């Protein structure tokens, strides 16, 4: 859709120079201008003057009832005029702004922002919001800059509507939906975003535009879902039911109810001819690895190969070991492929992949690179990899393989995100921990209490346990990160002396070096591992019972939860100590919440609430767009409805040929509601 560029002559007062200025606000077309919404309104109708408290800031709307006068006191002056508000006379005064006098005329309706003096029934004016029209309750306030002024923008927008450009805004929601949800039409909504007659009109405008934004987003997601899941893409993996049963019965533990349930969900997907696209969420330690093992084993009994992809080499190594343990003594052939696999070994692996000798390949991104060709890839699982997105899936498709896909993540995803960023997937949730786990005890202490903390750590070490100490997160600078971790390790060495062995792990190290240190820590050659957040995901050292996190308030709640999940993996009681002196109430609240719950899902919802959607989702990578009017958290109900409606429409074959959806057809043809998502 396109409504005329802002070229000379379209609107009064806009020449080449002004057009350029408007561009600095991102406005290049008249449509841009019309949809450049105010970020707030001076709400003139909000409170009656009889309810206003003394000293309260407010905007009053009234009629000027007498010529303004100016009093001079030496160098200073005071402009005074009277307005009639709600039948009462209110005196408005501006200090040292005599020049405003020429803007004020008797009989004019005016809105003034200022500070209310309840005793004198007067307003100390701070800003004149301009003359307003009868019935107008709101003065829109826009983000502007030096080259475009507030009232100029208002003037342009008004003129664009006056000239009838509003008519050019096509309706883009089907009538059935507008009627069902009583949504105002698009033209009216856009107009009322700027100049609503009253509160209600404004609310209706917002509701309509929020729905539109979410609906269009969900049309894209649901289109993608349909395409991704289509039968023509799918693999029917007819696994051997009996062998799979035997396998699960011989596991070293009994599956929890939740594990059983998600195993069934996955198995059903694999058997079906539909393409599997499933997100498996389970808190840290809920036992996702064994689910992956079961699924991959199932694939192997049907003659399919599987790949397990993880973000780091350490994790890949660790997964391979756990899998080999679980598969012992079965004849399942596994291998590890990462960036640092030696050329000779790599050649060997690739040849075994191609001839089908290998059943399962575990590795990092190296798995989906050029030259890695499977004989019969049926299943790809990614672990702890919530960024493995649309692009990588495309790579897999383009390789001519279209395996079933399972994403596993321990970063609990609030439902909002699950149905936005991952909206095209099915979701399985493990909401139950294996029995017998001792919950991690989390404490929050101030920096001043560090000596006590260090004594506590020592006591744990004396019991033969191990500890992690996480250095502060310095996002801006890797160099600082490194320096901090190094300094911290040195300080601890000085503090504890030689009898306690301390290792350092940081992001700048070579992979091999990292692995050696991790392995040495696992083998208890070290008592304390000082680390930057590189150990965040997946590392498993059951003997570690303490985690100290320095400047914990710099981390997101989800990240803290991930970090503390590194302890409490054995049979001993474990502790997470958050060392932080947060400066804000928010910061304090976040630390407190960490001590109060061990439930990752509750934390992620809280995080979203406290930090807002933009911050938590990191927008771009997560594939969640920036919505103009809608808010993912606050408008969640609308999102759900929009999603349901979009999914319904996509149920219909060739919905775009149905006249009931003609309003969507043009956008579909242009790919706006179409199938391309990248
Ligand atoms: P995560 O979901 O964080 O990846 P893991 O798969 O690493 O968790 O499992 C954590 C630990 O719990 C492992 O040592 C695993 O063997 C164990 N575990 C998994 N499922 C069960 C179960 N049903 N009963 C007892 N222990 C289990
Ligand atoms: Mg795991």
XYZ file of C-alpha atoms and ligand atoms in Angstrom:
706
model
C 0.000 0.000 0.000
C 1.194 3.442 -0.807
C -0.251 6.853 -0.278
C 1.637 9.497 -2.172
C 5.056 10.662 -1.249
C 5.301 13.905 0.599
C 6.300 15.911 -2.406
C 5.819 19.559 -2.931
C 2.284 20.662 -3.477
C 0.546 17.749 -1.796
C 0.212 19.562 1.486
C 0.425 23.242 2.245
C 3.703 24.251 3.828
C 5.580 21.142 2.769
C 8.306 21.897 0.301
C 11.503 19.955 -0.351
C 13.090 21.293 2.815
C 10.185 20.415 5.114
C 9.865 17.032 3.460
C 13.466 16.387 4.395
C 12.821 17.448 7.977
C 9.859 15.121 8.193
C 12.065 12.325 6.997
C 14.127 12.693 10.133
C 11.012 11.461 11.927
C 10.680 8.582 9.505
C 7.824 10.216 7.620
C 8.161 10.029 3.870
C 4.628 9.440 2.645
C 1.285 10.868 3.548
C 0.379 7.486 4.935
C 3.416 7.687 7.220
C 2.199 11.048 8.344
C -1.303 9.810 9.084
C 0.026 6.868 11.034
C 2.564 8.897 12.973
C 0.674 8.509 16.205
C 1.022 10.709 19.248
C 2.937 9.047 22.053
C 0.621 10.607 24.606
C -2.196 13.042 24.992
C -2.762 15.898 27.266
C -5.886 14.461 28.694
C -8.033 17.471 29.164
C -11.077 15.642 30.319
C -9.403 13.637 32.972
C -10.258 15.401 36.189
C -12.691 18.006 37.269
C -11.158 21.128 38.799
C -13.165 20.290 41.874
C -11.219 17.074 42.292
C -7.751 18.437 41.616
C -5.324 18.385 44.509
C -3.235 21.368 45.457
C -0.022 21.539 43.428
C -1.194 18.899 40.985
C -0.152 19.306 37.351
C -2.997 19.280 34.899
C -4.324 20.514 31.620
C -7.370 22.753 31.760
C -9.619 23.435 28.864
C -11.765 26.533 28.890
C -12.979 29.641 27.166
C -11.035 32.862 27.559
C -13.470 35.351 29.086
C -11.467 38.576 29.143
C -8.533 40.189 27.381
C -5.240 39.128 28.969
C -3.273 41.694 30.919
C 0.389 41.981 31.779
C 1.790 43.330 35.021
C 5.401 44.418 35.214
C 7.623 44.244 38.306
C 10.986 45.668 37.391
C 12.563 43.195 35.045
C 9.936 40.587 35.646
C 6.399 40.328 34.362
C 3.258 38.330 34.820
C 0.648 37.568 32.183
C -2.840 37.029 33.551
C -6.056 35.932 31.925
C -9.284 34.317 33.014
C -10.895 31.243 31.591
C -14.223 29.647 32.253
C -13.875 25.986 33.213
C -16.841 23.886 34.241
C -18.795 27.031 34.984
C -16.104 28.431 37.263
C -13.719 31.289 36.596
C -10.094 30.273 36.805
C -7.200 32.711 36.802
C -4.264 31.630 34.696
C -0.904 33.294 35.121
C 2.366 32.922 33.257
C 5.565 34.358 34.647
C 7.924 36.247 32.365
C 6.142 35.191 29.231
C 4.384 38.420 28.295
C 4.947 37.567 24.649
C 2.228 34.932 24.894
C -0.328 37.719 25.093
C -0.747 37.929 21.352
C -1.834 34.277 21.214
C -4.755 34.743 23.526
C -8.061 36.194 22.495
C -11.320 36.610 24.279
C -13.855 33.951 23.340
C -11.239 31.461 22.251
C -11.249 27.894 23.527
C -7.885 27.082 24.888
C -5.988 24.311 26.661
C -3.367 25.239 29.213
C -1.004 22.956 31.035
C 0.151 24.034 34.479
C 0.135 23.658 38.214
C -3.120 23.903 40.123
C -3.489 26.118 43.163
C -6.519 24.708 44.918
C -6.957 27.531 47.427
C -6.974 30.351 44.926
C -8.620 28.325 42.162
C -5.866 29.422 39.859
C -3.374 27.841 37.504
C 0.288 28.693 37.180
C 0.644 28.159 33.471
C 3.553 26.177 32.087
C 2.537 25.650 28.516
C -0.203 26.703 26.155
C -1.344 23.690 24.215
C -2.945 25.819 21.598
C -6.421 26.665 20.673
C -8.677 23.689 20.466
C -11.881 22.976 18.735
C -15.197 22.512 20.419
C -15.716 19.031 21.699
C -12.051 18.205 21.552
C -10.944 16.499 24.708
C -7.393 15.573 23.910
C -4.400 17.438 22.670
C -2.094 14.961 20.926
C 1.582 15.147 21.787
C 4.061 13.809 19.246
C 7.698 12.929 19.329
C 9.260 15.772 17.424
C 12.706 17.201 16.939
C 14.399 20.481 16.203
C 13.375 20.658 12.596
C 9.703 19.725 13.023
C 7.588 21.410 15.654
C 4.633 20.058 17.559
C 2.015 22.417 16.160
C 3.425 22.097 12.646
C 2.958 18.377 12.743
C -0.590 18.742 14.000
C -1.264 21.162 11.193
C 0.071 18.807 8.513
C -1.871 15.860 9.836
C -5.062 17.891 10.037
C -4.581 19.106 6.534
C -3.948 15.656 5.184
C -7.274 14.541 6.631
C -9.006 17.713 5.430
C -7.736 17.135 1.930
C -9.342 13.729 2.011
C -6.250 11.571 2.160
C -7.896 9.602 4.898
C -10.166 8.163 2.246
C -7.158 6.560 0.671
C -6.596 4.380 3.687
C -8.063 1.043 2.627
C -9.872 -1.153 5.076
C -7.689 -4.179 5.695
C -9.736 -6.263 8.110
C -12.500 -8.547 6.879
C -15.975 -7.363 7.619
C -16.807 -10.523 9.540
C -14.090 -9.723 12.015
C -14.959 -6.061 12.294
C -18.511 -6.990 13.058
C -17.715 -9.827 15.379
C -15.391 -7.720 17.516
C -17.088 -4.377 16.883
C -13.989 -2.799 15.490
C -14.250 0.698 14.078
C -13.177 1.080 10.496
C -9.614 1.833 9.725
C -10.025 5.413 8.559
C -11.894 6.373 11.659
C -9.429 4.589 13.885
C -6.466 6.371 12.386
C -8.219 9.721 12.606
C -9.202 9.118 16.201
C -5.651 8.268 17.134
C -4.907 11.925 16.528
C -8.104 13.808 17.188
C -10.524 11.716 19.193
C -13.693 13.347 20.284
C -13.570 11.755 23.659
C -11.920 9.066 25.674
C -14.116 6.369 24.314
C -13.403 7.165 20.682
C -9.742 7.034 21.443
C -10.006 3.679 23.187
C -11.932 2.225 20.274
C -9.328 3.491 17.837
C -6.551 1.880 19.811
C -8.417 -1.382 20.180
C -8.980 -1.592 16.452
C -5.363 -0.824 15.555
C -3.966 -3.226 18.122
C -6.129 -5.967 16.712
C -4.963 -5.101 13.221
C -1.299 -5.249 14.190
C -1.592 -8.567 15.992
C -3.840 -10.048 13.362
C -1.473 -9.262 10.524
C 1.432 -10.622 12.503
C -0.462 -13.803 13.257
C -1.556 -14.190 9.649
C 2.108 -14.362 8.751
C 2.952 -16.753 11.555
C 0.017 -19.034 10.866
C 0.838 -19.024 7.166
C 4.334 -20.083 8.045
C 2.993 -22.753 10.349
C 0.804 -24.183 7.659
C 3.674 -24.277 5.231
C 6.090 -25.740 7.778
C 3.733 -28.437 8.887
C 2.374 -29.421 5.527
C 2.210 -33.117 4.822
C 4.233 -32.765 1.671
C 7.197 -31.795 3.829
C 6.683 -34.427 6.438
C 8.465 -37.619 7.282
C 6.653 -40.645 8.537
C 8.950 -42.226 11.076
C 7.556 -45.654 11.834
C 9.598 -46.592 14.845
C 9.607 -49.995 16.473
C 7.176 -49.699 19.360
C 8.430 -52.741 21.221
C 12.070 -51.757 21.080
C 11.192 -48.261 22.207
C 9.293 -49.658 25.204
C 12.223 -51.856 26.121
C 14.513 -48.895 25.930
C 12.451 -46.717 28.264
C 12.029 -49.591 30.722
C 15.753 -50.029 30.967
C 16.556 -46.420 31.707
C 18.350 -45.860 35.027
C 15.270 -44.041 36.348
C 11.553 -43.941 35.802
C 10.258 -41.132 33.614
C 8.209 -38.507 35.368
C 4.594 -38.114 34.311
C 5.477 -34.965 32.408
C 8.326 -36.701 30.614
C 5.998 -39.509 29.625
C 3.443 -37.076 28.304
C 5.863 -35.114 26.134
C 7.447 -38.332 24.889
C 4.028 -39.365 23.643
C 3.462 -36.007 21.992
C 6.751 -36.245 20.170
C 6.236 -39.869 19.188
C 2.848 -39.027 17.728
C 4.375 -36.249 15.639
C 7.116 -38.518 14.385
C 4.719 -41.230 13.337
C 2.420 -38.799 11.584
C 3.024 -37.727 8.029
C 2.804 -34.093 9.096
C 6.042 -32.300 9.533
C 7.002 -32.044 13.197
C 7.819 -28.604 14.489
C 7.749 -28.744 18.232
C 9.114 -26.671 21.059
C 9.928 -28.570 24.222
C 10.164 -26.386 27.280
C 11.353 -27.655 30.583
C 13.041 -25.922 33.445
C 16.715 -26.549 34.124
C 17.130 -30.087 35.403
C 13.691 -31.261 34.381
C 15.267 -33.991 32.282
C 15.155 -33.014 28.633
C 18.231 -34.930 27.518
C 16.595 -38.273 28.033
C 13.632 -37.140 25.931
C 16.041 -36.332 23.122
C 17.628 -39.743 23.563
C 14.274 -41.511 23.342
C 13.267 -39.609 20.209
C 16.577 -40.269 18.484
C 16.516 -43.893 19.459
C 13.006 -44.174 18.043
C 14.188 -42.662 14.762
C 17.059 -45.137 14.586
C 14.694 -48.107 14.932
C 12.922 -46.816 11.826
C 16.197 -46.532 9.964
C 16.493 -42.757 10.246
C 19.487 -40.753 11.373
C 19.248 -37.933 13.911
C 21.219 -34.829 14.702
C 21.461 -33.070 18.040
C 22.627 -29.496 17.793
C 23.811 -27.398 20.747
C 25.351 -23.936 21.061
C 28.749 -24.806 22.541
C 31.367 -27.484 22.170
C 31.437 -28.192 25.884
C 27.775 -28.936 25.831
C 28.094 -31.088 22.734
C 30.779 -33.148 24.404
C 28.690 -33.547 27.517
C 25.579 -34.565 25.603
C 27.493 -37.174 23.677
C 28.676 -38.695 26.947
C 25.187 -38.745 28.472
C 23.743 -40.273 25.326
C 26.382 -42.943 25.163
C 25.623 -43.827 28.781
C 21.920 -44.066 28.082
C 22.391 -46.134 24.925
C 24.837 -48.556 26.480
C 24.793 -51.515 25.646
C 22.657 -50.951 22.535
C 24.197 -50.816 19.115
C 23.656 -47.139 18.468
C 26.450 -45.388 16.650
C 27.127 -41.838 17.710
C 29.727 -39.239 16.815
C 30.701 -35.700 17.664
C 31.192 -33.008 15.048
C 32.241 -29.493 15.974
C 34.364 -26.706 14.567
C 37.446 -28.207 16.152
C 37.009 -31.757 14.919
C 40.265 -32.722 13.201
C 40.191 -33.027 9.420
C 40.883 -36.733 9.367
C 38.217 -37.546 11.916
C 35.807 -35.264 10.141
C 36.332 -37.106 6.868
C 35.646 -40.368 8.626
C 32.446 -39.020 10.212
C 31.197 -37.581 6.948
C 31.692 -40.846 5.162
C 29.876 -42.785 7.893
C 27.069 -40.278 7.765
C 26.740 -40.654 4.047
C 26.738 -44.433 4.070
C 24.350 -44.619 6.989
C 26.662 -46.259 9.524
C 26.180 -43.385 11.952
C 22.838 -43.178 13.711
C 23.294 -40.025 15.714
C 25.449 -36.984 15.199
C 25.942 -34.537 18.051
C 27.536 -31.166 17.529
C 27.467 -27.441 17.149
C 26.537 -25.350 14.134
C 29.070 -27.374 12.208
C 26.271 -29.906 11.781
C 24.339 -27.930 9.256
C 27.278 -26.688 7.266
C 28.064 -27.335 3.682
C 29.389 -30.784 3.001
C 27.651 -32.476 5.907
C 25.329 -34.860 4.118
C 23.240 -37.432 5.874
C 22.096 -40.565 4.193
C 18.677 -40.440 5.749
C 18.187 -37.623 8.222
C 14.835 -37.964 9.967
C 15.075 -35.840 13.087
C 16.915 -32.733 14.179
C 16.921 -31.683 17.811
C 18.357 -28.431 19.046
C 19.074 -27.909 22.711
C 19.307 -24.643 24.635
C 19.213 -22.883 21.357
C 16.303 -20.508 21.234
C 17.892 -18.548 18.445
C 18.004 -21.449 16.085
C 15.397 -19.913 13.933
C 13.851 -19.636 10.574
C 17.170 -19.298 8.765
C 18.689 -22.516 9.962
C 15.498 -24.357 9.223
C 15.759 -23.032 5.721
C 19.290 -24.328 5.401
C 18.070 -27.778 6.371
C 15.281 -27.616 3.817
C 17.599 -26.468 1.117
C 19.843 -29.428 1.728
C 17.002 -31.478 0.423
C 16.357 -32.912 3.861
C 13.248 -32.036 5.698
C 13.662 -33.682 9.034
C 11.210 -33.461 11.892
C 12.379 -30.721 14.213
C 12.354 -30.508 17.990
C 13.587 -27.447 19.831
C 14.450 -27.885 23.473
C 14.860 -24.914 25.728
C 15.351 -24.375 29.427
C 14.808 -20.668 29.177
C 11.203 -20.653 30.158
C 9.367 -18.667 27.600
C 6.402 -16.631 28.702
C 3.299 -17.679 26.878
C 3.238 -14.349 25.088
C 6.550 -15.099 23.469
C 5.689 -18.687 22.817
C 2.769 -17.679 20.630
C 4.605 -14.855 18.942
C 8.199 -15.752 18.223
C 7.417 -19.454 18.210
C 3.840 -19.119 17.075
C 4.229 -21.541 14.211
C 5.214 -24.397 16.497
C 3.502 -26.831 18.761
C 4.562 -26.598 22.357
C 5.278 -29.346 24.881
C 6.011 -28.505 28.466
C 7.751 -30.503 31.181
C 6.256 -29.030 34.300
C 7.449 -31.559 36.814
C 10.850 -32.216 38.312
C 12.249 -35.716 38.860
C 11.435 -36.887 42.367
C 13.857 -36.473 45.215
C 15.470 -33.245 44.118
C 16.473 -30.965 46.945
C 15.504 -27.423 45.991
C 18.302 -24.901 45.641
C 18.338 -22.338 48.388
C 18.862 -18.849 47.038
C 20.057 -15.978 49.196
C 20.568 -12.346 48.412
C 23.372 -10.530 50.247
C 25.011 -7.114 49.975
C 28.617 -6.591 48.937
C 29.514 -5.778 52.537
C 28.640 -9.363 53.482
C 31.062 -10.901 51.032
C 33.470 -12.099 53.743
C 30.676 -14.137 55.321
C 29.832 -15.554 51.929
C 33.415 -16.592 51.353
C 33.433 -18.348 54.728
C 30.276 -20.176 53.732
C 31.865 -21.259 50.461
C 34.879 -22.537 52.366
C 32.669 -24.608 54.640
C 31.145 -26.278 51.576
C 34.567 -26.937 50.079
C 35.609 -28.566 53.332
C 32.761 -31.026 52.881
C 34.418 -32.005 49.615
C 32.082 -29.968 47.439
C 32.873 -27.453 44.725
C 31.789 -23.924 43.915
C 31.218 -21.571 41.027
C 31.845 -17.850 41.298
C 30.399 -15.805 38.447
C 32.012 -12.472 37.715
C 29.946 -9.399 36.918
C 28.456 -9.054 33.505
C 29.905 -6.177 31.528
C 27.881 -6.109 28.386
C 29.666 -3.307 26.629
C 33.119 -4.710 26.810
C 34.578 -8.169 26.550
C 37.899 -6.811 27.689
C 36.346 -5.535 30.912
C 34.589 -8.838 31.365
C 37.865 -10.635 31.160
C 39.629 -8.209 33.478
C 36.901 -8.558 36.065
C 37.005 -12.317 36.019
C 40.792 -12.362 36.181
C 40.892 -9.899 39.086
C 38.239 -11.841 40.927
C 40.162 -15.092 40.534
C 43.321 -13.405 41.817
C 41.546 -11.962 44.830
C 40.087 -15.322 45.726
C 43.481 -16.971 45.413
C 44.923 -14.418 47.818
C 41.976 -14.812 50.164
C 41.933 -18.606 50.307
C 45.630 -19.376 49.946
C 47.220 -22.305 48.158
C 45.272 -25.163 49.624
C 42.203 -24.222 47.609
C 42.522 -24.656 43.862
C 40.947 -22.015 41.716
C 40.444 -22.080 37.955
C 39.382 -19.351 35.588
C 37.075 -19.693 32.604
C 36.179 -16.879 30.234
C 34.796 -16.227 26.794
C 38.084 -15.262 25.190
C 39.592 -18.676 25.713
C 39.982 -21.144 22.904
C 37.384 -23.871 22.909
C 39.858 -26.556 23.646
C 41.201 -24.653 26.622
C 37.669 -24.155 27.947
C 36.937 -27.820 27.622
C 40.102 -28.814 29.415
C 39.276 -26.535 32.305
C 35.686 -27.755 32.489
C 36.867 -31.316 32.420
C 39.436 -30.645 35.131
C 36.766 -28.996 37.259
C 34.482 -31.956 36.712
C 37.312 -34.259 37.780
C 37.697 -32.145 40.919
C 41.194 -30.920 40.163
C 39.804 -27.514 41.088
C 37.611 -26.488 44.004
C 36.377 -23.188 42.666
C 35.629 -22.206 39.120
C 35.626 -18.478 38.534
C 33.818 -17.755 35.332
C 32.155 -15.181 33.176
C 28.742 -16.278 31.969
C 30.228 -18.723 29.450
C 29.104 -21.571 31.668
C 25.548 -20.439 31.369
C 24.105 -23.365 29.532
C 23.893 -27.005 30.278
C 27.087 -27.733 32.185
C 26.719 -30.630 34.561
C 28.989 -30.994 37.609
C 26.871 -32.669 40.307
C 29.506 -32.133 43.001
C 29.212 -28.349 42.735
C 26.911 -27.130 45.498
C 27.481 -23.374 45.661
C 27.148 -20.684 43.103
C 28.090 -17.129 43.972
C 26.959 -14.526 41.455
C 28.635 -11.138 41.731
C 26.629 -8.022 40.865
C 23.675 -10.265 40.311
C 21.364 -7.344 39.638
C 23.001 -6.863 36.256
C 21.578 -10.100 34.980
C 18.074 -10.799 33.761
C 15.958 -13.064 35.941
C 15.899 -15.791 33.331
C 19.663 -15.695 33.084
C 20.117 -15.844 36.855
C 17.814 -18.811 36.949
C 19.838 -20.544 34.242
C 23.031 -19.833 36.119
C 21.846 -21.172 39.430
C 20.614 -24.269 37.634
C 24.284 -25.319 37.417
C 24.102 -26.321 41.078
C 21.626 -28.629 42.756
C 22.392 -31.356 40.237
C 23.549 -33.934 42.734
C 22.167 -35.414 45.922
C 23.452 -32.600 48.170
C 21.703 -29.441 49.213
C 22.893 -26.540 47.095
C 23.039 -22.779 47.412
C 22.909 -19.814 45.085
C 24.217 -16.585 46.571
C 23.354 -13.360 44.804
C 25.744 -10.584 45.733
C 24.232 -7.256 44.788
C 23.599 -3.731 45.955
C 20.834 -2.740 43.571
C 20.161 0.943 43.353
C 16.589 0.843 42.193
C 13.421 -0.591 43.684
C 13.122 -2.734 40.595
C 16.549 -4.141 41.174
C 15.685 -4.985 44.761
C 12.451 -6.584 43.758
C 14.198 -8.720 41.181
C 16.699 -10.003 43.731
C 13.903 -10.746 46.142
C 11.885 -12.697 43.621
C 14.902 -14.873 42.920
C 15.017 -15.886 46.567
C 11.294 -16.607 46.617
C 10.738 -18.946 43.707
C 12.530 -21.762 41.960
C 10.008 -21.867 39.166
C 11.479 -20.650 35.907
C 8.108 -19.968 34.353
C 7.002 -17.679 37.144
C 10.337 -15.880 36.853
C 10.066 -15.359 33.145
C 6.590 -13.880 33.493
C 7.877 -11.606 36.242
C 10.826 -10.591 34.148
C 8.501 -9.619 31.368
C 6.361 -7.641 33.746
C 9.281 -5.808 35.299
C 11.425 -5.132 32.275
C 8.897 -4.910 29.493
C 8.602 -6.816 26.277
C 11.233 -4.911 24.303
C 13.932 -5.569 26.840
C 13.186 -9.228 27.394
C 12.625 -10.282 23.819
C 15.553 -8.399 22.383
C 13.155 -7.961 19.465
C 15.113 -8.448 16.263
C 16.709 -11.842 16.832
C 13.612 -13.259 18.400
C 11.602 -12.403 15.302
C 9.089 -10.391 17.278
C 8.247 -7.168 15.480
C 8.019 -3.780 17.086
C 4.352 -3.073 17.358
C 3.288 0.515 16.928
C 0.179 0.537 19.061
C -0.112 -2.879 20.623
C 1.830 -4.102 23.612
C 2.667 -7.791 23.865
C 2.175 -7.913 27.582
C -0.681 -5.545 28.246
C -2.689 -6.530 25.199
C -2.237 -10.223 25.533
C -5.968 -10.913 25.294
C -6.193 -9.245 21.921
C -3.191 -11.242 20.772
C -4.883 -14.503 21.647
C -8.033 -13.595 19.781
C -6.115 -12.379 16.736
C -4.167 -15.588 16.740
C -7.241 -17.746 16.863
C -8.861 -15.842 14.012
C -5.756 -15.981 11.848
C -5.411 -19.697 12.455
C -9.049 -20.170 11.483
C -8.588 -18.379 8.216
C -5.549 -20.430 7.359
C -7.576 -23.583 7.901
C -9.334 -22.768 4.696
C -7.690 -23.869 1.474
C -7.004 -20.835 -0.684
C -8.706 -18.486 1.718
C -7.499 -15.592 -0.408
C -10.026 -16.546 -3.061
C -12.901 -16.296 -0.596
C -14.772 -12.989 -1.047
C -15.307 -12.818 2.725
C -11.614 -12.076 3.039
C -11.287 -9.732 0.113
C -9.893 -7.011 2.394
C -6.871 -9.214 2.987
C -6.370 -10.348 -0.552
C -4.326 -7.432 -1.778
C -1.945 -7.624 1.133
C -1.718 -11.352 0.590
C -0.787 -10.809 -3.023
C 1.887 -8.389 -1.883
C 3.225 -10.896 0.589
C 2.148 -8.960 3.674
C -0.030 -11.761 4.966
C 1.680 -14.255 2.784
C 3.984 -17.132 3.190
C 7.357 -15.516 3.132
C 8.565 -14.809 6.609
C 12.126 -13.716 6.028
P 17.823 -30.531 31.510
O 16.356 -30.560 31.299
O 18.247 -29.336 32.294
O 18.598 -30.707 30.243
P 18.972 -33.051 32.128
O 18.415 -33.765 30.990
O 20.427 -32.671 32.078
O 18.125 -31.765 32.447
O 18.672 -33.903 33.436
C 19.165 -33.498 34.696
C 19.471 -34.735 35.527
O 18.284 -35.401 35.905
C 20.326 -35.734 34.786
O 21.315 -36.187 35.657
C 19.336 -36.841 34.439
O 19.965 -38.086 34.369
C 18.365 -36.787 35.588
N 16.999 -37.240 35.275
C 16.315 -36.996 34.137
N 15.079 -37.539 34.210
C 14.987 -38.152 35.414
C 13.959 -38.885 36.070
N 12.778 -39.115 35.508
N 14.229 -39.350 37.311
C 15.401 -39.113 37.901
N 16.414 -38.440 37.333
C 16.216 -37.945 36.091
Mg 19.859 -29.933 29.051
